Amino acid sequence: MADRYLSFTGTAPGRFLTRRLGLPQPAALRRWSPERPALDGTLLHLVAGKPDPDLAAGLADVLSRTGLRPADAQTGGVMGTQTGTATGASAGAPAGTPPAAVVLDATGVRDVAGLGDVHAALHPVVRSVAASGRVVVLGAPLDAADHHQAAAQQALEGFTRSLGKEIGRGRTVNLVRLTDASAAESTLRFLLSPKSAYVSGQVIHVDAGTATAPEDWDRPLAGRTALVTGAARGIGEAVAQTLARDGAHVVVLDVPAAEKDARALAERLGGTALTLDITAADAGERIAAALPGGLDVLIHNAGVTRDRRLVNMPADRWSPVMEVNLASVLRTTDALLASGTLRPGGRIVATASIAGLAGNAGQTNYGASKAGVVGLVRSLAPRALAEHGVTVNAVAPGFIETRMTAAIPLFIREAGRRMNSLAQGGLPVDVAETTAWFAHPASGAVNGQVVRVCGQSLLGA
Ligand SMILES: NC(=O)c1ccc[n+]([C@@H]2O[C@H](COP(=O)([O-])OP(=O)(O)OC[C@H]3O[C@@H](n4cnc5c(N)ncnc54)[C@H](O)[C@@H]3O)[C@@H](O)[C@H]2O)c1
């Protein structure tokens, strides 16, 4: 299952050979560890157009809390901020340490001239961004009454996704649309950290609203209970570990056949094991009964595949996929909201897949079930927040190194691994970190989002 090609290209002869042959050049990604929790380098804060002064002030405040030192700018103003001028953004590569992160505030871009500022701001610095560094572009919501603003703001998506495809060296590029910087603090901290190593080419909307800052940003889920379905192994196991790291009491749910692994994991994490088949008609009621104290975070991770082309797919390969991946997600969500088990301030994170967004040959059942998850999230999110104070979001993993993908035939597996901007598969922990950001108490303004954890896969990009 190990990615031998990635190890090979990490050596000098490997680098030489693959460059000569024009083969993909994956960079070893820098992920979070307790010893190295922050990116290595500085933060360069650039501005294009004229942002709202309150937003700009709030943003400077939030960025000062990311743990990244401001870059020394050759030109421009305070704290590494290079402020846009009347005619455009200031230019000039930063002096000193290469920036590990560049934040471009383009919320004030309202026309094509403003897009010129985006070019002027990033063109001189993009080369200097450190390996495994981050470019985060900030945009505004599209203005329905101003088609010039809407055109310019939509243009930022094409810009972000194109830069993500060319930037290389393990660097990522994402766009966040926001109107209030403090509501986006958990999102900016996540994107500007090693936790988002495999998230690139994404557009994330953060609503206005009050964010509840945790008492301790290192243990934001302290005092909260999280339930993860399908947690005995694979991505679910990593999600359970990550939520426990963040302070949650984790309930490890899996089928009775996986009881041994579920119990061992729960014990390691100081959590609880709960064995039941999530497709049982009364699964929601049984979960509610097992959690008399209530639940804060519900992670729908359990999933199965039964691949076959539609012409060869009997109903008994169709229905289990629909039952596990979609019907049980709908049923248990309804039951846990209706019973009040999910408390106000709660979080639901469902697991979609890029196969549900782009489609995949041999996966009409799986693709349909995962697209259904996206529909569930988009429809329920505003109502769940208004009626229950609970957010609903989805992660959509791409190629993740697990037993599921280890079972794919070699050549298809190798293509799946390389066909993304980072030229490698993701790890279960990458999905787990994105899930933990959604689950964060300060992510209350992140709702109805479907975020791909796919290294900017070419599938459906
Ligand atoms: N691995 C990938 O590349 C990838 C890509 C996209 C999406 N996903 C999705 O991520 C999720 C986790 O995938 P994984 O690769 O870790 O899978 P996995 O097969 O390794 O683990 C799935 C877990 O779910 C449990 N499970 C299955 N049916 C269940 C049921 N009826 N009740 C309770 N538990 C049940 C299994 O016992 C297992 O422990 C799935 O929803 C999957 O569709 C994975």
Short mmCIF file of C-alpha atoms and ligand atoms in Angstrom, two decimals:
data_model
loop_
_atom_site.label_atom_id
_atom_site.label_comp_id
_atom_site.label_asym_id
_atom_site.label_seq_id
_atom_site.Cartn_x
_atom_site.Cartn_y
_atom_site.Cartn_z
CA MET A 1 0.00 0.00 0.00
CA ALA A 2 3.03 2.28 0.49
CA ASP A 3 3.55 4.80 -2.28
CA ARG A 4 6.99 3.62 -3.50
CA TYR A 5 7.03 6.13 -6.36
CA LEU A 6 6.69 9.00 -3.87
CA SER A 7 9.62 7.61 -1.83
CA PHE A 8 11.67 7.21 -5.03
CA THR A 9 11.08 10.78 -6.22
CA GLY A 10 12.21 11.96 -2.78
CA THR A 11 15.75 10.74 -3.57
CA ALA A 12 18.25 12.66 -5.74
CA PRO A 13 18.44 10.01 -8.53
CA GLY A 14 14.67 9.66 -8.43
CA ARG A 15 14.20 13.38 -8.82
CA PHE A 16 16.69 13.51 -11.68
CA LEU A 17 15.17 10.59 -13.56
CA THR A 18 11.54 11.58 -13.19
CA ARG A 19 12.32 15.15 -14.25
CA ARG A 20 14.18 13.91 -17.34
CA LEU A 21 11.30 11.63 -18.27
CA GLY A 22 8.67 14.32 -17.62
CA LEU A 23 6.97 12.17 -14.96
CA PRO A 24 4.96 13.53 -12.01
CA GLN A 25 7.05 15.05 -9.21
CA PRO A 26 5.11 14.57 -5.98
CA ALA A 27 6.56 16.40 -2.97
CA ALA A 28 6.41 14.77 0.48
CA LEU A 29 3.65 16.73 2.20
CA ARG A 30 4.21 18.38 5.54
CA ARG A 31 1.47 17.19 7.91
CA TRP A 32 0.59 18.22 11.46
CA SER A 33 2.47 16.70 14.41
CA PRO A 34 2.55 17.78 18.06
CA GLU A 35 6.24 18.65 17.63
CA ARG A 36 5.65 20.74 14.47
CA PRO A 37 2.11 22.10 14.67
CA ALA A 38 2.68 25.17 12.45
CA LEU A 39 4.00 25.71 8.93
CA ASP A 40 7.69 26.58 8.70
CA GLY A 41 8.05 30.19 7.63
CA THR A 42 6.29 33.50 7.57
CA LEU A 43 2.86 34.79 6.57
CA LEU A 44 2.62 37.37 3.81
CA HIS A 45 -0.65 39.32 3.81
CA LEU A 46 -1.45 41.01 0.51
CA VAL A 47 -4.40 43.11 -0.57
CA ALA A 48 -6.05 43.59 -3.97
CA GLY A 49 -8.82 46.14 -4.54
CA LYS A 50 -10.27 48.08 -1.64
CA PRO A 51 -11.57 45.84 1.12
CA ASP A 52 -14.10 47.01 3.69
CA PRO A 53 -12.07 48.62 6.54
CA ASP A 54 -13.84 46.62 9.29
CA LEU A 55 -13.22 43.37 7.44
CA ALA A 56 -9.58 44.34 6.89
CA ALA A 57 -9.08 45.15 10.59
CA GLY A 58 -10.75 41.91 11.67
CA LEU A 59 -8.60 39.96 9.25
CA ALA A 60 -5.35 41.47 10.51
CA ASP A 61 -6.44 40.45 14.00
CA VAL A 62 -7.26 36.86 13.03
CA LEU A 63 -4.05 36.45 11.03
CA SER A 64 -2.01 37.65 14.01
CA ARG A 65 -3.32 34.60 15.91
CA THR A 66 -2.37 31.94 13.33
CA GLY A 67 1.01 31.26 14.92
CA LEU A 68 2.81 32.42 11.76
CA ARG A 69 5.26 35.29 11.94
CA PRO A 70 4.42 38.18 9.58
CA ALA A 71 6.75 38.40 6.57
CA ASP A 72 8.99 41.43 6.17
CA ALA A 73 7.62 43.17 3.14
CA GLN A 74 9.94 45.11 0.86
CA THR A 75 7.19 47.62 0.30
CA GLY A 76 3.93 48.36 2.01
CA GLY A 77 2.70 48.71 5.49
CA VAL A 78 2.60 47.16 8.89
CA MET A 79 2.87 43.57 10.11
CA GLY A 80 3.85 42.20 6.71
CA THR A 81 0.76 43.63 5.12
CA GLN A 82 1.33 44.89 1.61
CA THR A 83 -1.60 47.15 1.02
CA GLY A 84 -3.16 47.83 -2.36
CA THR A 85 -2.59 51.29 -3.76
CA ALA A 86 -5.05 53.45 -5.66
CA THR A 87 -3.96 51.89 -8.94
CA GLY A 88 -3.27 48.35 -7.84
CA ALA A 89 -1.72 46.03 -5.34
CA SER A 90 1.80 46.66 -4.24
CA ALA A 91 4.38 44.43 -5.81
CA GLY A 92 7.76 43.06 -4.88
CA ALA A 93 8.87 39.75 -3.47
CA PRO A 94 9.22 39.68 0.30
CA ALA A 95 12.70 39.93 1.70
CA GLY A 96 14.11 37.33 4.11
CA THR A 97 12.56 33.94 4.93
CA PRO A 98 10.32 32.56 2.18
CA PRO A 99 6.68 32.86 3.15
CA ALA A 100 5.07 29.61 4.22
CA ALA A 101 1.72 31.21 3.55
CA VAL A 102 0.35 34.01 1.45
CA VAL A 103 -3.10 35.44 2.16
CA LEU A 104 -4.46 37.66 -0.60
CA ASP A 105 -7.44 39.72 0.51
CA ALA A 106 -9.41 40.13 -2.73
CA THR A 107 -12.75 40.79 -1.02
CA GLY A 108 -12.65 44.35 -2.38
CA VAL A 109 -12.15 43.31 -6.01
CA ARG A 110 -15.22 44.56 -7.89
CA ASP A 111 -14.16 44.70 -11.53
CA VAL A 112 -11.64 43.59 -14.13
CA ALA A 113 -9.18 46.28 -13.05
CA GLY A 114 -9.28 44.78 -9.56
CA LEU A 115 -8.33 41.42 -11.05
CA GLY A 116 -5.23 43.16 -12.38
CA ASP A 117 -4.39 43.86 -8.73
CA VAL A 118 -4.64 40.13 -8.03
CA HIS A 119 -2.07 39.46 -10.72
CA ALA A 120 0.14 42.32 -9.55
CA ALA A 121 0.06 41.05 -5.95
CA LEU A 122 0.79 37.38 -6.56
CA HIS A 123 2.92 37.36 -9.71
CA PRO A 124 6.09 38.55 -7.93
CA VAL A 125 5.75 36.39 -4.82
CA VAL A 126 4.36 33.05 -5.95
CA ARG A 127 7.77 31.63 -6.80
CA SER A 128 9.07 32.39 -3.31
CA VAL A 129 6.35 30.47 -1.41
CA ALA A 130 8.00 27.66 0.58
CA ALA A 131 7.46 23.98 -0.28
CA SER A 132 4.22 22.67 1.30
CA GLY A 133 3.19 26.33 1.64
CA ARG A 134 -0.26 27.82 1.31
CA VAL A 135 -1.88 30.43 -0.88
CA VAL A 136 -5.28 31.49 0.46
CA VAL A 137 -7.31 33.91 -1.63
CA LEU A 138 -10.14 35.69 0.16
CA GLY A 139 -13.18 36.65 -1.86
CA ALA A 140 -16.59 38.19 -1.26
CA PRO A 141 -20.01 36.64 -1.95
CA LEU A 142 -21.24 37.32 -5.49
CA ASP A 143 -23.38 40.46 -5.68
CA ALA A 144 -26.62 39.65 -7.53
CA ALA A 145 -27.20 43.36 -8.18
CA ASP A 146 -23.74 44.03 -9.68
CA HIS A 147 -22.67 41.81 -12.55
CA HIS A 148 -19.23 43.45 -12.74
CA GLN A 149 -18.53 42.51 -9.12
CA ALA A 150 -19.98 39.02 -9.70
CA ALA A 151 -17.79 38.50 -12.77
CA ALA A 152 -14.67 39.60 -10.94
CA GLN A 153 -15.44 37.51 -7.86
CA GLN A 154 -16.30 34.42 -9.92
CA ALA A 155 -13.04 34.95 -11.79
CA LEU A 156 -11.22 34.29 -8.51
CA GLU A 157 -12.43 30.66 -8.63
CA GLY A 158 -10.90 30.05 -12.06
CA PHE A 159 -7.76 31.81 -10.88
CA THR A 160 -7.48 29.77 -7.68
CA ARG A 161 -8.09 26.43 -9.36
CA SER A 162 -5.63 27.20 -12.16
CA LEU A 163 -2.89 28.34 -9.79
CA GLY A 164 -3.49 25.18 -7.70
CA LYS A 165 -2.77 23.08 -10.78
CA GLU A 166 0.50 24.79 -11.62
CA ILE A 167 2.05 25.77 -8.28
CA GLY A 168 3.67 22.39 -7.42
CA ARG A 169 6.09 21.50 -4.58
CA GLY A 170 3.30 20.36 -2.29
CA ARG A 171 1.84 23.87 -2.15
CA THR A 172 -1.93 24.36 -2.06
CA VAL A 173 -4.26 27.14 -3.20
CA ASN A 174 -7.77 27.69 -1.85
CA LEU A 175 -10.43 30.40 -1.96
CA VAL A 176 -12.51 31.46 1.04
CA ARG A 177 -15.54 33.70 0.53
CA LEU A 178 -16.34 35.66 3.67
CA THR A 179 -17.90 38.83 5.00
CA ASP A 180 -16.67 38.64 8.58
CA ALA A 181 -13.12 37.63 9.44
CA SER A 182 -13.80 36.47 13.01
CA ALA A 183 -16.45 34.00 11.78
CA ALA A 184 -13.73 32.55 9.53
CA GLU A 185 -11.02 32.18 12.18
CA SER A 186 -11.21 28.38 12.47
CA THR A 187 -11.23 28.12 8.66
CA LEU A 188 -8.21 30.36 8.20
CA ARG A 189 -6.30 28.62 10.98
CA PHE A 190 -7.03 25.27 9.32
CA LEU A 191 -6.05 26.34 5.81
CA LEU A 192 -2.89 28.08 7.07
CA SER A 193 -1.71 25.01 8.96
CA PRO A 194 -0.18 21.63 8.04
CA LYS A 195 -3.60 20.09 8.81
CA SER A 196 -4.88 21.04 5.35
CA ALA A 197 -1.99 19.39 3.47
CA TYR A 198 -4.21 17.52 0.97
CA VAL A 199 -6.91 20.20 0.52
CA SER A 200 -6.37 22.25 -2.63
CA GLY A 201 -8.45 23.97 -5.30
CA GLN A 202 -11.41 24.37 -2.94
CA VAL A 203 -13.88 27.22 -2.62
CA ILE A 204 -15.26 27.56 0.89
CA HIS A 205 -18.08 29.90 1.89
CA VAL A 206 -18.13 31.17 5.45
CA ASP A 207 -21.34 32.91 6.48
CA ALA A 208 -21.44 35.94 8.71
CA GLY A 209 -22.20 35.12 12.32
CA THR A 210 -20.71 34.83 15.70
CA ALA A 211 -18.06 32.19 16.13
CA THR A 212 -17.61 30.61 19.53
CA ALA A 213 -13.89 30.67 20.21
CA PRO A 214 -12.85 27.63 22.26
CA GLU A 215 -11.18 28.13 25.63
CA ASP A 216 -8.20 26.19 24.33
CA TRP A 217 -7.49 26.13 20.57
CA ASP A 218 -5.38 22.98 21.10
CA ARG A 219 -8.30 21.06 22.61
CA PRO A 220 -11.37 22.67 21.05
CA LEU A 221 -13.62 19.65 21.61
CA ALA A 222 -12.91 19.30 25.33
CA GLY A 223 -16.12 18.37 27.15
CA ARG A 224 -17.85 17.33 23.91
CA THR A 225 -19.02 13.93 22.76
CA ALA A 226 -18.45 12.78 19.18
CA LEU A 227 -19.79 9.66 17.50
CA VAL A 228 -18.01 8.26 14.43
CA THR A 229 -19.67 5.52 12.36
CA GLY A 230 -17.44 2.92 10.72
CA ALA A 231 -14.63 3.91 13.08
CA ALA A 232 -12.98 0.52 13.64
CA ARG A 233 -10.54 1.05 10.77
CA GLY A 234 -9.51 3.22 7.81
CA ILE A 235 -10.63 6.82 7.59
CA GLY A 236 -13.09 6.43 10.49
CA GLU A 237 -10.30 5.30 12.81
CA ALA A 238 -8.24 8.38 11.88
CA VAL A 239 -11.27 10.61 12.44
CA ALA A 240 -11.83 9.09 15.89
CA GLN A 241 -8.15 9.60 16.78
CA THR A 242 -8.15 13.20 15.57
CA LEU A 243 -11.34 14.14 17.42
CA ALA A 244 -9.92 12.54 20.58
CA ARG A 245 -6.70 14.55 20.10
CA ASP A 246 -8.93 17.64 19.99
CA GLY A 247 -10.40 16.69 23.36
CA ALA A 248 -13.64 14.89 22.47
CA HIS A 249 -15.03 11.83 24.19
CA VAL A 250 -15.34 9.57 21.14
CA VAL A 251 -17.94 6.87 20.60
CA VAL A 252 -16.49 4.34 18.18
CA LEU A 253 -19.38 2.77 16.25
CA ASP A 254 -18.96 -0.20 13.93
CA VAL A 255 -20.62 -3.49 12.99
CA PRO A 256 -20.64 -6.33 15.56
CA ALA A 257 -18.09 -8.24 13.42
CA ALA A 258 -15.58 -5.40 14.05
CA GLU A 259 -16.20 -5.37 17.82
CA LYS A 260 -12.63 -6.33 18.79
CA ASP A 261 -11.05 -3.48 16.80
CA ALA A 262 -13.74 -1.01 17.90
CA ARG A 263 -13.17 -1.86 21.58
CA ALA A 264 -9.39 -1.68 21.28
CA LEU A 265 -9.58 1.74 19.63
CA ALA A 266 -12.11 3.08 22.14
CA GLU A 267 -9.84 1.93 24.95
CA ARG A 268 -6.80 3.64 23.41
CA LEU A 269 -8.74 6.87 23.02
CA GLY A 270 -10.45 6.78 26.40
CA GLY A 271 -13.78 6.59 24.55
CA THR A 272 -16.64 4.13 24.25
CA ALA A 273 -17.36 1.39 21.71
CA LEU A 274 -20.85 0.90 20.30
CA THR A 275 -21.41 -2.06 18.01
CA LEU A 276 -24.43 -2.02 15.78
CA ASP A 277 -25.28 -2.19 12.11
CA ILE A 278 -26.07 1.35 11.05
CA THR A 279 -28.62 0.06 8.52
CA ALA A 280 -30.86 -1.35 11.27
CA ALA A 281 -34.23 0.42 11.21
CA ASP A 282 -33.85 1.39 14.89
CA ALA A 283 -30.15 2.40 14.72
CA GLY A 284 -30.95 6.06 15.52
CA GLU A 285 -33.01 5.09 18.58
CA ARG A 286 -30.27 2.74 19.80
CA ILE A 287 -27.64 5.45 19.45
CA ALA A 288 -29.88 7.91 21.31
CA ALA A 289 -30.40 5.35 24.08
CA ALA A 290 -26.62 4.83 24.37
CA LEU A 291 -26.07 8.59 24.72
CA PRO A 292 -28.38 9.78 27.49
CA GLY A 293 -26.09 12.78 28.04
CA GLY A 294 -26.52 13.89 24.41
CA LEU A 295 -24.22 14.23 21.42
CA ASP A 296 -22.27 17.18 19.99
CA VAL A 297 -20.61 15.79 16.88
CA LEU A 298 -22.05 13.15 14.54
CA ILE A 299 -19.71 11.83 11.84
CA HIS A 300 -21.31 9.67 9.17
CA ASN A 301 -18.25 7.83 7.90
CA ALA A 302 -19.35 4.18 7.43
CA GLY A 303 -19.46 3.35 3.75
CA VAL A 304 -19.23 0.40 1.38
CA THR A 305 -18.61 -0.23 -2.30
CA ARG A 306 -20.03 -3.01 -4.52
CA ASP A 307 -18.57 -1.99 -7.88
CA ARG A 308 -19.98 -3.29 -11.20
CA ARG A 309 -21.07 -1.58 -14.38
CA LEU A 310 -24.81 -1.01 -14.40
CA VAL A 311 -25.41 -3.67 -17.08
CA ASN A 312 -23.90 -6.27 -14.73
CA MET A 313 -25.25 -4.95 -11.46
CA PRO A 314 -27.93 -7.03 -9.78
CA ALA A 315 -30.18 -5.38 -7.19
CA ASP A 316 -28.28 -7.10 -4.39
CA ARG A 317 -25.21 -5.01 -5.24
CA TRP A 318 -27.25 -1.83 -5.53
CA SER A 319 -29.23 -1.83 -2.32
CA PRO A 320 -26.53 -2.44 0.34
CA VAL A 321 -24.59 0.55 -0.99
CA MET A 322 -27.70 2.75 -0.88
CA GLU A 323 -28.59 1.45 2.59
CA VAL A 324 -25.19 2.01 4.24
CA ASN A 325 -24.05 5.14 2.40
CA LEU A 326 -27.30 7.07 2.13
CA ALA A 327 -30.52 5.67 3.65
CA SER A 328 -28.96 5.07 7.08
CA VAL A 329 -27.37 8.54 7.03
CA LEU A 330 -30.79 10.08 6.38
CA ARG A 331 -32.54 7.91 9.00
CA THR A 332 -30.05 8.35 11.84
CA THR A 333 -29.71 12.09 11.18
CA ASP A 334 -33.49 12.49 11.38
CA ALA A 335 -33.73 10.37 14.52
CA LEU A 336 -30.92 12.15 16.38
CA LEU A 337 -32.22 15.61 15.51
CA ALA A 338 -35.83 14.73 16.34
CA SER A 339 -34.92 13.19 19.71
CA GLY A 340 -32.84 16.24 20.63
CA THR A 341 -29.83 13.96 21.14
CA LEU A 342 -27.78 16.34 18.98
CA ARG A 343 -27.43 19.40 21.16
CA PRO A 344 -27.48 23.05 19.99
CA GLY A 345 -23.98 23.94 18.81
CA GLY A 346 -23.81 20.43 17.36
CA ARG A 347 -22.10 19.36 14.16
CA ILE A 348 -22.99 16.78 11.54
CA VAL A 349 -20.31 15.78 9.03
CA ALA A 350 -21.24 13.33 6.29
CA THR A 351 -18.82 11.54 4.00
CA ALA A 352 -19.37 12.00 0.29
CA SER A 353 -16.77 11.17 -2.36
CA ILE A 354 -15.43 12.70 -5.54
CA ALA A 355 -17.16 9.74 -7.25
CA GLY A 356 -20.42 11.39 -6.18
CA LEU A 357 -19.37 14.71 -7.71
CA ALA A 358 -17.66 13.56 -10.90
CA GLY A 359 -19.09 10.07 -11.44
CA ASN A 360 -16.99 6.95 -11.86
CA ALA A 361 -17.32 3.98 -14.20
CA GLY A 362 -18.43 0.90 -12.29
CA GLN A 363 -19.85 2.96 -9.45
CA THR A 364 -23.39 3.99 -10.43
CA ASN A 365 -24.58 2.72 -7.04
CA TYR A 366 -21.77 4.32 -5.04
CA GLY A 367 -21.76 7.57 -7.07
CA ALA A 368 -25.52 7.90 -6.63
CA SER A 369 -25.32 7.28 -2.88
CA LYS A 370 -22.53 9.82 -2.39
CA ALA A 371 -24.26 12.44 -4.57
CA GLY A 372 -27.31 11.83 -2.38
CA VAL A 373 -25.21 12.77 0.65
CA VAL A 374 -24.40 16.10 -1.01
CA GLY A 375 -28.11 16.73 -1.62
CA LEU A 376 -28.89 15.93 2.00
CA VAL A 377 -26.23 18.38 3.22
CA ARG A 378 -27.30 21.25 0.97
CA SER A 379 -30.99 20.93 1.82
CA LEU A 380 -30.74 20.23 5.53
CA ALA A 381 -27.94 22.65 6.47
CA PRO A 382 -29.95 25.91 6.69
CA ARG A 383 -32.90 24.24 8.45
CA ALA A 384 -30.79 22.26 10.92
CA LEU A 385 -28.98 25.44 11.90
CA ALA A 386 -32.16 27.51 12.23
CA GLU A 387 -34.18 24.86 14.06
CA HIS A 388 -31.54 22.95 16.06
CA GLY A 389 -28.40 25.12 16.06
CA VAL A 390 -26.57 22.29 14.29
CA THR A 391 -24.35 22.67 11.20
CA VAL A 392 -24.31 20.07 8.41
CA ASN A 393 -21.33 19.69 6.07
CA ALA A 394 -19.65 17.02 3.96
CA VAL A 395 -16.12 15.90 3.23
CA ALA A 396 -15.60 14.46 -0.23
CA PRO A 397 -12.43 12.36 -0.20
CA GLY A 398 -10.52 11.67 -3.38
CA PHE A 399 -7.93 8.89 -3.56
CA ILE A 400 -7.07 8.05 0.06
CA GLU A 401 -4.57 5.32 0.97
CA THR A 402 -6.80 2.75 2.73
CA ARG A 403 -7.81 -0.88 2.41
CA MET A 404 -10.59 0.29 0.07
CA THR A 405 -8.08 1.75 -2.40
CA ALA A 406 -5.42 -0.95 -1.81
CA ALA A 407 -7.91 -3.39 -3.34
CA ILE A 408 -7.98 -1.46 -6.65
CA PRO A 409 -5.99 -3.15 -9.49
CA LEU A 410 -2.39 -1.80 -9.71
CA PHE A 411 -2.57 0.34 -12.86
CA ILE A 412 -5.91 1.94 -12.00
CA ARG A 413 -4.60 2.52 -8.47
CA GLU A 414 -1.44 4.18 -9.75
CA ALA A 415 -3.49 6.45 -12.08
CA GLY A 416 -5.81 7.36 -9.20
CA ARG A 417 -2.87 8.30 -7.01
CA ARG A 418 -1.20 10.57 -9.56
CA MET A 419 -4.21 12.27 -11.17
CA ASN A 420 -4.28 15.25 -8.86
CA SER A 421 -2.31 18.46 -8.44
CA LEU A 422 -0.22 16.98 -5.60
CA ALA A 423 0.49 13.80 -7.65
CA GLN A 424 -0.11 11.47 -4.69
CA GLY A 425 -2.85 9.83 -2.65
CA GLY A 426 -4.08 11.40 0.56
CA LEU A 427 -3.89 9.75 3.99
CA PRO A 428 -6.85 8.99 6.26
CA VAL A 429 -5.60 11.74 8.58
CA ASP A 430 -6.17 14.33 5.82
CA VAL A 431 -9.88 13.52 5.79
CA ALA A 432 -9.83 13.46 9.59
CA GLU A 433 -8.31 16.95 9.88
CA THR A 434 -10.93 18.40 7.54
CA THR A 435 -13.65 16.67 9.56
CA ALA A 436 -12.17 18.11 12.77
CA TRP A 437 -12.28 21.63 11.29
CA PHE A 438 -16.00 21.18 10.47
CA ALA A 439 -16.55 19.79 13.99
CA HIS A 440 -14.77 22.75 15.62
CA PRO A 441 -16.90 24.90 17.96
CA ALA A 442 -15.64 28.01 16.11
CA SER A 443 -16.90 26.64 12.76
CA GLY A 444 -20.54 27.58 13.41
CA ALA A 445 -20.56 29.86 10.32
CA VAL A 446 -19.36 27.01 8.08
CA ASN A 447 -22.57 25.35 6.96
CA GLY A 448 -23.80 23.45 3.92
CA GLN A 449 -20.27 23.08 2.53
CA VAL A 450 -18.91 20.15 0.55
CA VAL A 451 -15.14 20.23 0.74
CA ARG A 452 -13.07 17.85 -1.32
CA VAL A 453 -10.02 16.28 0.29
CA CYS A 454 -8.50 15.15 -2.96
CA GLY A 455 -5.24 17.05 -3.62
CA GLN A 456 -7.27 18.83 -6.34
CA SER A 457 -8.12 15.67 -8.24
CA LEU A 458 -8.54 16.01 -11.97
CA LEU A 459 -11.79 14.02 -11.63
CA GLY A 460 -14.67 16.47 -11.85
CA ALA A 461 -12.38 19.39 -11.21
N1 LIG B 1 -10.71 5.31 0.80
C1 LIG B 1 -11.03 6.21 -0.11
O1 LIG B 1 -10.22 6.53 -1.00
C2 LIG B 1 -12.35 6.92 -0.07
C3 LIG B 1 -12.64 7.84 -1.07
C4 LIG B 1 -13.84 8.52 -1.04
C5 LIG B 1 -14.75 8.28 -0.03
N2 LIG B 1 -14.46 7.36 0.94
C6 LIG B 1 -15.48 7.16 1.97
O2 LIG B 1 -14.88 7.30 3.26
C7 LIG B 1 -15.54 6.44 4.19
C8 LIG B 1 -14.55 5.52 4.90
O3 LIG B 1 -13.87 4.78 3.89
P1 LIG B 1 -12.68 3.75 4.23
O4 LIG B 1 -11.81 3.72 3.02
O5 LIG B 1 -12.08 4.07 5.54
O6 LIG B 1 -13.50 2.39 4.28
P2 LIG B 1 -13.21 1.02 5.09
O7 LIG B 1 -13.91 -0.03 4.32
O8 LIG B 1 -11.77 0.86 5.39
O9 LIG B 1 -13.97 1.28 6.48
C9 LIG B 1 -15.38 1.41 6.54
C10 LIG B 1 -15.84 1.05 7.94
O10 LIG B 1 -17.27 1.17 7.95
C11 LIG B 1 -17.79 0.05 8.64
N3 LIG B 1 -19.15 -0.24 8.20
C12 LIG B 1 -19.55 -0.72 6.99
N4 LIG B 1 -20.86 -0.95 6.99
C13 LIG B 1 -21.33 -0.61 8.22
C14 LIG B 1 -22.60 -0.65 8.81
N5 LIG B 1 -23.67 -1.10 8.16
N6 LIG B 1 -22.74 -0.24 10.10
C15 LIG B 1 -21.65 0.21 10.78
N7 LIG B 1 -20.42 0.26 10.26
C16 LIG B 1 -20.24 -0.14 8.98
C17 LIG B 1 -16.85 -1.09 8.29
O11 LIG B 1 -16.96 -2.18 9.20
C18 LIG B 1 -15.50 -0.40 8.35
O12 LIG B 1 -14.94 -0.42 9.63
C19 LIG B 1 -16.61 5.70 3.41
O13 LIG B 1 -17.84 6.39 3.51
C20 LIG B 1 -16.09 5.78 1.99
O14 LIG B 1 -17.13 5.65 1.05
C21 LIG B 1 -13.29 6.67 0.94
#
